[in-house]
Amino acid sequence: MSDITIRLIAPSGYPYDPAAMTRGVARLREAGCVVDGLDVLQRTEQRFSGTDAERVADINALATMGTLPDIALVTRGGYGASRLLPHLDYDALRERLADASTLLVGHSDFTALQLALYAKTGLYTFSGPLLADLGAESCSEFTWQHFWDTLTSPASTAAWPATTTNEIDVQGPLWGGNLAVLCSLLGTPYFPQIEGGILFVEDVGEPPFRIERWLYQLHLSGVLGRQRALVLGDFSHCQPSARDNGYDLAAAFAQIRAVAGIPVVGGMPHGHGEQQLTLPFSAPARLRVAGGRAQLDFSGYPHLNRPAPASAVENP
Amino acid sequence: MSDITIRLIAPSGYPYDPAAMTRGVARLREAGCVVDGLDVLQRTEQRFSGTDAERVADINALATMGTLPDIALVTRGGYGASRLLPHLDYDALRERLADASTLLVGHSDFTALQLALYAKTGLYTFSGPLLADLGAESCSEFTWQHFWDTLTSPASTAAWPATTTNEIDVQGPLWGGNLAVLCSLLGTPYFPQIEGGILFVEDVGEPPFRIERWLYQLHLSGVLGRQRALVLGDFSHCQPSARDNGYDLAAAFAQIRAVAGIPVVGGMPHGHGEQQLTLPFSAPARLRVAGGRAQLDFSGYPHLNRPAPASAVENP
């Protein structure tokens, strides 16, 4: 038994695929984790995983509960975190969590909470798999392994075939997330002011013109120009339509490369595809690209001083 | 012959329905207008109506051409205006157009240019039909009439059945446009700082959660709270999906009404539906709601000192 404790939190959509949730919980328990907070899986309010008050309480409870979990794991994405941002108890969360090692992990709509928590408290969070991902019918061994590697080590790394031939070696805080959600906070007090960073973005099911429009918003707002590099993760199911007349995702990215004024590195295995990395939001990072290979190293983030669960992904 | 001169400009998508363009030009000529700039209808570059340089030149030409047209009419929407914003010659446009009565008219993606031109130059523009709308197979008599009423009068009005029972009487600058495009400029220097305004928004083909996420962005950024009222235009084809579990556009709007802190008035016949108003961006306006009826009056905007064309919409 690793005895790692995991508490589920559900800030966004209700679990429309309960079987994935059940599988996710079973896999984590099989690996020796203690999983609680399962009541959130029963909550449904319209398309949300509970009322706004219930979903806010999941997060604010981390400031007041007796014993903190090792990991607070987000059940799934969707939409709904934006509604919660004015109601989080940022001061209490900072006070309680700043020196704790509770690791908040999720992605997709969770990006909104990551941005807001960082902007308002400076707290670390992790862009990584959701319970729905860990419970996917075929959960990727890569995703599972990177999740535990990052969360149980003071430093971690990711490497992938690079889509640029330029040599790059930059350092800065690592941040980013879902592109649509990230841009939905631009102009609000929940969008963090991060300079000299390594910004990663990903999205799913969006036509190329929307991807470009969001990247343009980051460009026109000056956010892109203040970073050391832009890293493109997965853009799954982002197909052009017949009327796009040959304009596709490659054309959108070519335009962004032409105007961004910073290196743009594609192909990071992270997003809504099968593979996900677990990336600490705001941790110091170094990105190197050479010889057709990209390597991202990061360290200095809070982690669990426990061995990773021995067992790998298995169908329970 | 009214002898009103109209110049076509094409800042966004290429004309995938050339017949609509041809019909629009024919209807305007039938009404006695002189239409030029038809070469823009021949331009296609990927999904765009020409290269970025060509599309920028359409706008910047208004600063340098010998004789200005009475109306600069946008051909259609789509996407692509964002790319042009850093390349407009704002100073020259302000100098040439501030005291001229050239009326720039369009909507949809043109919203980006309206916001940028107002933010950078204070110039008036008009949210109104595109050439594609005036050339629609069955062009609305209402749209045609309101277009000419607004453009040839120092004051105009619009009225519709109100969706709120609250009595409202507010005054402020009228502004707004397509919700997605409006929010795509939040956080950039092209988003105008307008206080105490009457803000109208519309959209097409977006699921309710996106509409809510954009309205939340306006809320969380403080933009909504600084206005006197929010007016909801058409939200055409904005249907929920099966997984939305009963959450629909009405639920999204109910949430916004609950948090906006300002009156929210629905049902304005403007957007991507069959009917469009022609609304002067930034003109002084008064919005009154009483007895189940909303009325929007606006005045003090540049207009044509010419009689409106006598002929109504006819299939040429």
CSV table of N, CA and C in Angstrom, one decimal, chain B residues 137-264:
chain,number,residue,atom,x,y,z
B,137,GLU,N,-31.2,35.4,-50.5
B,137,GLU,CA,-32.3,35.1,-51.5
B,137,GLU,C,-33.6,35.8,-51.2
B,138,SER,N,-34.0,35.8,-49.9
B,138,SER,CA,-35.1,36.6,-49.5
B,138,SER,C,-34.6,37.6,-48.5
B,139,CYS,N,-34.2,38.8,-49.0
B,139,CYS,CA,-33.7,39.9,-48.1
B,139,CYS,C,-34.9,40.5,-47.4
B,140,SER,N,-34.7,40.6,-46.1
B,140,SER,CA,-35.8,41.2,-45.2
B,140,SER,C,-36.1,42.6,-45.5
B,141,GLU,N,-37.4,42.9,-45.8
B,141,GLU,CA,-37.8,44.3,-46.0
B,141,GLU,C,-37.4,45.2,-44.8
B,142,PHE,N,-37.6,44.5,-43.6
B,142,PHE,CA,-37.3,45.2,-42.3
B,142,PHE,C,-35.8,45.6,-42.3
B,143,THR,N,-34.9,44.7,-42.7
B,143,THR,CA,-33.5,45.0,-42.6
B,143,THR,C,-33.2,46.1,-43.6
B,144,TRP,N,-33.7,46.0,-44.8
B,144,TRP,CA,-33.4,47.0,-45.9
B,144,TRP,C,-33.9,48.4,-45.4
B,145,GLN,N,-35.1,48.4,-44.8
B,145,GLN,CA,-35.7,49.7,-44.5
B,145,GLN,C,-34.9,50.3,-43.3
B,146,HIS,N,-34.6,49.5,-42.3
B,146,HIS,CA,-33.9,50.1,-41.1
B,146,HIS,C,-32.5,50.6,-41.5
B,147,PHE,N,-31.8,49.9,-42.5
B,147,PHE,CA,-30.5,50.3,-43.0
B,147,PHE,C,-30.6,51.7,-43.5
B,148,TRP,N,-31.6,51.9,-44.4
B,148,TRP,CA,-31.7,53.3,-45.0
B,148,TRP,C,-32.2,54.3,-44.0
B,149,ASP,N,-33.1,53.9,-43.1
B,149,ASP,CA,-33.7,54.8,-42.1
B,149,ASP,C,-32.5,55.4,-41.2
B,150,THR,N,-31.7,54.5,-40.7
B,150,THR,CA,-30.6,54.9,-39.9
B,150,THR,C,-29.6,55.7,-40.6
B,151,LEU,N,-29.2,55.3,-41.8
B,151,LEU,CA,-28.1,55.9,-42.5
B,151,LEU,C,-28.4,57.3,-43.1
B,152,THR,N,-29.7,57.5,-43.3
B,152,THR,CA,-30.1,58.8,-43.9
B,152,THR,C,-30.8,59.8,-42.9
B,153,SER,N,-30.8,59.4,-41.6
B,153,SER,CA,-31.5,60.3,-40.7
B,153,SER,C,-30.5,60.6,-39.5
B,154,PRO,N,-30.8,61.8,-38.9
B,154,PRO,CA,-29.9,62.1,-37.7
B,154,PRO,C,-30.3,61.3,-36.5
B,155,ALA,N,-31.4,60.6,-36.5
B,155,ALA,CA,-31.9,59.8,-35.4
B,155,ALA,C,-32.7,58.7,-35.9
B,156,SER,N,-32.6,57.6,-35.2
B,156,SER,CA,-33.4,56.4,-35.6
B,156,SER,C,-33.9,55.6,-34.3
B,157,THR,N,-34.6,54.6,-34.5
B,157,THR,CA,-35.2,53.9,-33.4
B,157,THR,C,-35.4,52.4,-33.7
B,158,ALA,N,-35.6,51.6,-32.7
B,158,ALA,CA,-35.9,50.2,-32.9
B,158,ALA,C,-36.8,49.8,-31.7
B,159,ALA,N,-37.8,49.0,-32.0
B,159,ALA,CA,-38.7,48.5,-30.9
B,159,ALA,C,-38.9,47.0,-31.1
B,160,TRP,N,-39.1,46.3,-30.0
B,160,TRP,CA,-39.4,44.9,-30.1
B,160,TRP,C,-40.1,44.5,-28.8
B,161,PRO,N,-40.8,43.3,-28.8
B,161,PRO,CA,-41.4,42.8,-27.6
B,161,PRO,C,-40.3,42.5,-26.5
B,162,ALA,N,-40.5,43.0,-25.3
B,162,ALA,CA,-39.4,42.8,-24.3
B,162,ALA,C,-39.6,41.5,-23.6
B,163,THR,N,-38.4,40.9,-23.2
B,163,THR,CA,-38.5,39.6,-22.5
B,163,THR,C,-38.3,39.8,-21.0
B,164,THR,N,-38.4,41.1,-20.6
B,164,THR,CA,-38.4,41.3,-19.1
B,164,THR,C,-39.6,42.1,-18.7
B,165,THR,N,-40.1,41.9,-17.5
B,165,THR,CA,-41.2,42.7,-17.0
B,165,THR,C,-40.8,43.9,-16.3
B,166,ASN,N,-39.5,44.0,-16.0
B,166,ASN,CA,-39.0,45.2,-15.2
B,166,ASN,C,-39.1,46.4,-16.1
B,167,GLU,N,-39.4,47.5,-15.5
B,167,GLU,CA,-39.4,48.8,-16.3
B,167,GLU,C,-37.9,49.3,-16.2
B,168,ILE,N,-37.5,49.7,-17.4
B,168,ILE,CA,-36.1,50.2,-17.5
B,168,ILE,C,-36.1,51.5,-18.3
B,169,ASP,N,-35.3,52.5,-17.9
B,169,ASP,CA,-35.1,53.7,-18.7
B,169,ASP,C,-33.7,54.1,-18.5
B,170,VAL,N,-32.8,53.8,-19.4
B,170,VAL,CA,-31.4,54.1,-19.3
B,170,VAL,C,-30.8,54.8,-20.5
B,171,GLN,N,-29.8,55.6,-20.3
B,171,GLN,CA,-29.1,56.3,-21.5
B,171,GLN,C,-27.6,56.0,-21.4
B,172,GLY,N,-27.0,56.0,-22.6
B,172,GLY,CA,-25.6,55.8,-22.7
B,172,GLY,C,-25.2,55.5,-24.1
B,173,PRO,N,-23.9,55.5,-24.4
B,173,PRO,CA,-23.4,55.1,-25.7
B,173,PRO,C,-23.8,53.7,-26.1
B,174,LEU,N,-24.3,53.5,-27.3
B,174,LEU,CA,-24.7,52.2,-27.8
B,174,LEU,C,-23.5,51.5,-28.4
B,175,TRP,N,-23.2,50.3,-28.0
B,175,TRP,CA,-22.1,49.6,-28.6
B,175,TRP,C,-22.3,48.1,-28.5
B,176,GLY,N,-21.5,47.3,-29.2
B,176,GLY,CA,-21.6,45.9,-29.1
B,176,GLY,C,-21.3,45.2,-30.5
B,177,GLY,N,-21.8,44.0,-30.6
B,177,GLY,CA,-21.6,43.3,-31.8
B,177,GLY,C,-21.7,41.8,-31.6
B,178,ASN,N,-20.9,41.1,-32.4
B,178,ASN,CA,-20.9,39.6,-32.2
B,178,ASN,C,-20.1,39.3,-31.0
B,179,LEU,N,-20.8,38.4,-30.1
B,179,LEU,CA,-20.2,38.1,-28.8
B,179,LEU,C,-18.9,37.5,-28.9
B,180,ALA,N,-18.7,36.5,-29.7
B,180,ALA,CA,-17.4,35.8,-29.8
B,180,ALA,C,-16.3,36.7,-30.2
B,181,VAL,N,-16.6,37.5,-31.2
B,181,VAL,CA,-15.6,38.5,-31.7
B,181,VAL,C,-15.3,39.5,-30.7
B,182,LEU,N,-16.3,40.1,-30.0
B,182,LEU,CA,-16.1,41.0,-29.0
B,182,LEU,C,-15.2,40.5,-27.9
B,183,CYS,N,-15.5,39.3,-27.4
B,183,CYS,CA,-14.6,38.7,-26.4
B,183,CYS,C,-13.2,38.3,-26.9
B,184,SER,N,-13.1,38.1,-28.2
B,184,SER,CA,-11.8,37.8,-28.7
B,184,SER,C,-10.8,38.9,-28.6
B,185,LEU,N,-11.3,40.1,-28.3
B,185,LEU,CA,-10.4,41.3,-28.2
B,185,LEU,C,-10.3,41.7,-26.7
B,186,LEU,N,-10.9,41.1,-25.8
B,186,LEU,CA,-10.7,41.5,-24.4
B,186,LEU,C,-9.3,41.2,-24.0
B,187,GLY,N,-8.7,42.2,-23.3
B,187,GLY,CA,-7.3,42.1,-22.9
B,187,GLY,C,-6.4,42.6,-23.9
B,188,THR,N,-6.9,43.1,-25.0
B,188,THR,CA,-6.0,43.6,-26.1
B,188,THR,C,-6.2,45.2,-26.1
B,189,PRO,N,-5.3,45.9,-26.7
B,189,PRO,CA,-5.5,47.4,-26.8
B,189,PRO,C,-6.6,47.7,-27.8
B,190,TYR,N,-7.2,46.8,-28.5
B,190,TYR,CA,-8.3,47.1,-29.4
B,190,TYR,C,-9.7,47.0,-28.8
B,191,PHE,N,-9.7,46.7,-27.5
B,191,PHE,CA,-11.0,46.6,-26.9
B,191,PHE,C,-11.3,48.0,-26.3
B,192,PRO,N,-12.4,48.7,-26.7
B,192,PRO,CA,-12.6,50.1,-26.2
B,192,PRO,C,-13.0,50.1,-24.8
B,193,GLN,N,-12.6,51.2,-24.1
B,193,GLN,CA,-13.1,51.4,-22.7
B,193,GLN,C,-14.3,52.3,-22.7
B,194,ILE,N,-15.5,51.7,-22.7
B,194,ILE,CA,-16.7,52.4,-22.7
B,194,ILE,C,-17.5,52.2,-21.4
B,195,GLU,N,-17.8,53.3,-20.8
B,195,GLU,CA,-18.5,53.2,-19.5
B,195,GLU,C,-19.9,53.7,-19.6
B,196,GLY,N,-20.8,53.2,-18.8
B,196,GLY,CA,-22.2,53.7,-18.8
B,196,GLY,C,-22.9,53.4,-20.1
B,197,GLY,N,-22.5,52.4,-20.9
B,197,GLY,CA,-23.1,52.2,-22.2
B,197,GLY,C,-24.2,51.3,-22.2
B,198,ILE,N,-24.8,51.1,-23.4
B,198,ILE,CA,-25.8,50.1,-23.6
B,198,ILE,C,-25.2,49.1,-24.6
B,199,LEU,N,-24.9,48.0,-24.0
B,199,LEU,CA,-24.1,47.0,-24.8
B,199,LEU,C,-25.0,45.9,-25.4
B,200,PHE,N,-24.9,45.7,-26.7
B,200,PHE,CA,-25.7,44.6,-27.3
B,200,PHE,C,-24.8,43.5,-27.9
B,201,VAL,N,-25.2,42.3,-27.7
B,201,VAL,CA,-24.5,41.2,-28.2
B,201,VAL,C,-25.4,40.2,-29.0
B,202,GLU,N,-24.8,39.5,-29.9
B,202,GLU,CA,-25.6,38.4,-30.6
B,202,GLU,C,-24.6,37.4,-31.0
B,203,ASP,N,-25.1,36.2,-31.4
B,203,ASP,CA,-24.2,35.2,-31.9
B,203,ASP,C,-25.0,34.1,-32.7
B,204,VAL,N,-24.3,33.2,-33.3
B,204,VAL,CA,-24.9,32.2,-34.1
B,204,VAL,C,-24.2,30.9,-34.0
B,205,GLY,N,-24.9,29.8,-33.9
B,205,GLY,CA,-24.3,28.5,-34.0
B,205,GLY,C,-23.4,28.1,-32.9
B,206,GLU,N,-23.6,28.6,-31.7
B,206,GLU,CA,-22.8,28.3,-30.5
B,206,GLU,C,-23.6,27.6,-29.5
B,207,PRO,N,-23.1,26.6,-28.8
B,207,PRO,CA,-23.8,26.0,-27.7
B,207,PRO,C,-24.0,26.9,-26.6
B,208,PRO,N,-25.0,26.8,-25.8
B,208,PRO,CA,-25.3,27.7,-24.7
B,208,PRO,C,-24.1,27.9,-23.7
B,209,PHE,N,-23.4,26.8,-23.5
B,209,PHE,CA,-22.3,27.0,-22.5
B,209,PHE,C,-21.2,28.0,-23.0
B,210,ARG,N,-21.0,28.0,-24.3
B,210,ARG,CA,-20.0,29.0,-24.8
B,210,ARG,C,-20.6,30.4,-24.7
B,211,ILE,N,-21.9,30.6,-25.0
B,211,ILE,CA,-22.5,31.9,-24.8
B,211,ILE,C,-22.3,32.4,-23.4
B,212,GLU,N,-22.6,31.5,-22.4
B,212,GLU,CA,-22.4,31.8,-21.0
B,212,GLU,C,-21.0,32.1,-20.7
B,213,ARG,N,-20.0,31.3,-21.2
B,213,ARG,CA,-18.6,31.6,-20.9
B,213,ARG,C,-18.2,32.9,-21.4
B,214,TRP,N,-18.6,33.3,-22.6
B,214,TRP,CA,-18.3,34.7,-23.1
B,214,TRP,C,-18.9,35.8,-22.2
B,215,LEU,N,-20.2,35.6,-21.9
B,215,LEU,CA,-20.8,36.6,-21.1
B,215,LEU,C,-20.2,36.7,-19.7
B,216,TYR,N,-19.7,35.5,-19.2
B,216,TYR,CA,-19.0,35.5,-17.9
B,216,TYR,C,-17.7,36.3,-18.1
B,217,GLN,N,-17.0,36.2,-19.2
B,217,GLN,CA,-15.8,36.9,-19.4
B,217,GLN,C,-16.1,38.4,-19.4
B,218,LEU,N,-17.2,38.8,-20.0
B,218,LEU,CA,-17.5,40.3,-19.9
B,218,LEU,C,-17.8,40.6,-18.4
B,219,HIS,N,-18.5,39.7,-17.7
B,219,HIS,CA,-18.8,39.9,-16.3
B,219,HIS,C,-17.5,40.0,-15.4
B,220,LEU,N,-16.7,39.0,-15.5
B,220,LEU,CA,-15.5,38.9,-14.7
B,220,LEU,C,-14.5,40.0,-15.0
B,221,SER,N,-14.5,40.5,-16.2
B,221,SER,CA,-13.6,41.5,-16.6
B,221,SER,C,-14.1,42.9,-16.1
B,222,GLY,N,-15.3,43.0,-15.6
B,222,GLY,CA,-15.8,44.2,-15.1
B,222,GLY,C,-16.5,45.0,-16.2
B,223,VAL,N,-16.5,44.6,-17.4
B,223,VAL,CA,-17.1,45.3,-18.5
B,223,VAL,C,-18.6,45.4,-18.4
B,224,LEU,N,-19.2,44.3,-18.1
B,224,LEU,CA,-20.7,44.3,-17.9
B,224,LEU,C,-21.1,45.3,-16.8
B,225,GLY,N,-20.5,45.2,-15.7
B,225,GLY,CA,-20.8,46.0,-14.5
B,225,GLY,C,-20.7,47.5,-14.7
B,226,ARG,N,-19.9,47.8,-15.7
B,226,ARG,CA,-19.7,49.3,-16.0
B,226,ARG,C,-20.7,49.8,-17.0
B,227,GLN,N,-21.6,48.9,-17.5
B,227,GLN,CA,-22.6,49.4,-18.5
B,227,GLN,C,-24.0,49.7,-17.8
B,228,ARG,N,-24.8,50.4,-18.5
B,228,ARG,CA,-26.2,50.7,-17.9
B,228,ARG,C,-27.2,49.5,-18.2
B,229,ALA,N,-26.9,48.8,-19.3
B,229,ALA,CA,-27.8,47.7,-19.7
B,229,ALA,C,-27.1,46.7,-20.7
B,230,LEU,N,-27.5,45.5,-20.6
B,230,LEU,CA,-27.0,44.5,-21.6
B,230,LEU,C,-28.3,44.1,-22.5
B,231,VAL,N,-28.1,44.2,-23.8
B,231,VAL,CA,-29.2,43.9,-24.7
B,231,VAL,C,-28.8,42.6,-25.5
B,232,LEU,N,-29.7,41.6,-25.4
B,232,LEU,CA,-29.4,40.4,-26.1
B,232,LEU,C,-30.1,40.4,-27.5
B,233,GLY,N,-29.4,40.2,-28.5
B,233,GLY,CA,-30.0,40.1,-29.9
B,233,GLY,C,-30.3,38.7,-30.2
B,234,ASP,N,-30.2,38.4,-31.5
B,234,ASP,CA,-30.5,37.0,-31.9
B,234,ASP,C,-29.4,36.1,-31.5
B,235,PHE,N,-29.7,34.9,-31.0
B,235,PHE,CA,-28.8,33.8,-30.8
B,235,PHE,C,-29.3,32.6,-31.6
B,236,SER,N,-29.0,32.7,-32.9
B,236,SER,CA,-29.6,31.7,-33.8
B,236,SER,C,-28.8,30.4,-33.7
B,237,HIS,N,-29.6,29.3,-33.8
B,237,HIS,CA,-28.9,28.0,-33.9
B,237,HIS,C,-28.0,27.7,-32.7
B,238,CYS,N,-28.4,28.2,-31.5
B,238,CYS,CA,-27.6,28.0,-30.3
B,238,CYS,C,-28.3,26.9,-29.4
B,239,GLN,N,-28.3,25.7,-29.9
B,239,GLN,CA,-29.0,24.6,-29.3
B,239,GLN,C,-28.1,23.9,-28.3
B,240,PRO,N,-28.7,23.4,-27.2
B,240,PRO,CA,-28.0,22.5,-26.3
B,240,PRO,C,-27.8,21.1,-26.9
B,241,SER,N,-26.8,20.4,-26.4
B,241,SER,CA,-26.6,19.0,-26.8
B,241,SER,C,-27.3,18.1,-25.8
B,242,ALA,N,-27.4,16.8,-26.1
B,242,ALA,CA,-28.0,15.8,-25.2
B,242,ALA,C,-27.3,15.8,-23.8
B,243,ARG,N,-26.0,16.0,-23.8
B,243,ARG,CA,-25.3,16.0,-22.6
B,243,ARG,C,-25.5,17.2,-21.7
B,244,ASP,N,-26.1,18.2,-22.3
B,244,ASP,CA,-26.4,19.5,-21.5
B,244,ASP,C,-27.4,19.3,-20.5
B,245,ASN,N,-28.1,18.1,-20.6
B,245,ASN,CA,-29.0,17.7,-19.5
B,245,ASN,C,-30.0,18.8,-19.0
B,246,GLY,N,-30.6,19.5,-20.0
B,246,GLY,CA,-31.6,20.5,-19.7
B,246,GLY,C,-31.1,21.9,-19.6
B,247,TYR,N,-29.8,22.0,-19.6
B,247,TYR,CA,-29.2,23.4,-19.5
B,247,TYR,C,-29.3,23.9,-21.0
B,248,ASP,N,-30.0,25.0,-21.1
B,248,ASP,CA,-30.2,25.6,-22.5
B,248,ASP,C,-29.9,27.1,-22.4
B,249,LEU,N,-30.1,27.8,-23.5
B,249,LEU,CA,-29.8,29.2,-23.6
B,249,LEU,C,-30.6,30.0,-22.5
B,250,ALA,N,-31.8,29.6,-22.2
B,250,ALA,CA,-32.6,30.3,-21.2
B,250,ALA,C,-31.9,30.1,-19.8
B,251,ALA,N,-31.3,29.0,-19.6
B,251,ALA,CA,-30.6,28.7,-18.3
B,251,ALA,C,-29.3,29.6,-18.3
B,252,ALA,N,-28.6,29.7,-19.4
B,252,ALA,CA,-27.4,30.5,-19.5
B,252,ALA,C,-27.8,32.0,-19.2
B,253,PHE,N,-28.8,32.5,-19.9
B,253,PHE,CA,-29.2,33.9,-19.7
B,253,PHE,C,-29.7,34.1,-18.3
B,254,ALA,N,-30.4,33.1,-17.7
B,254,ALA,CA,-30.9,33.3,-16.3
B,254,ALA,C,-29.7,33.5,-15.3
B,255,GLN,N,-28.6,32.7,-15.6
B,255,GLN,CA,-27.4,32.8,-14.8
B,255,GLN,C,-26.8,34.2,-14.9
B,256,ILE,N,-26.8,34.7,-16.1
B,256,ILE,CA,-26.2,36.0,-16.4
B,256,ILE,C,-27.0,37.1,-15.8
B,257,ARG,N,-28.3,37.0,-15.9
B,257,ARG,CA,-29.2,38.0,-15.2
B,257,ARG,C,-28.9,38.0,-13.7
B,258,ALA,N,-28.7,36.8,-13.2
B,258,ALA,CA,-28.5,36.7,-11.7
B,258,ALA,C,-27.2,37.4,-11.2
B,259,VAL,N,-26.2,37.4,-12.1
B,259,VAL,CA,-24.8,37.9,-11.7
B,259,VAL,C,-24.5,39.3,-12.3
B,260,ALA,N,-25.1,39.7,-13.4
B,260,ALA,CA,-24.6,40.8,-14.1
B,260,ALA,C,-24.7,42.1,-13.3
B,261,GLY,N,-25.7,42.3,-12.5
B,261,GLY,CA,-25.8,43.5,-11.7
B,261,GLY,C,-26.3,44.7,-12.5
B,262,ILE,N,-26.7,44.5,-13.7
B,262,ILE,CA,-27.4,45.5,-14.6
B,262,ILE,C,-28.6,44.9,-15.3
B,263,PRO,N,-29.5,45.7,-15.8
B,263,PRO,CA,-30.6,45.1,-16.5
B,263,PRO,C,-30.2,44.4,-17.7
B,264,VAL,N,-30.8,43.3,-18.0
B,264,VAL,CA,-30.6,42.5,-19.2
B,264,VAL,C,-31.9,42.4,-20.0
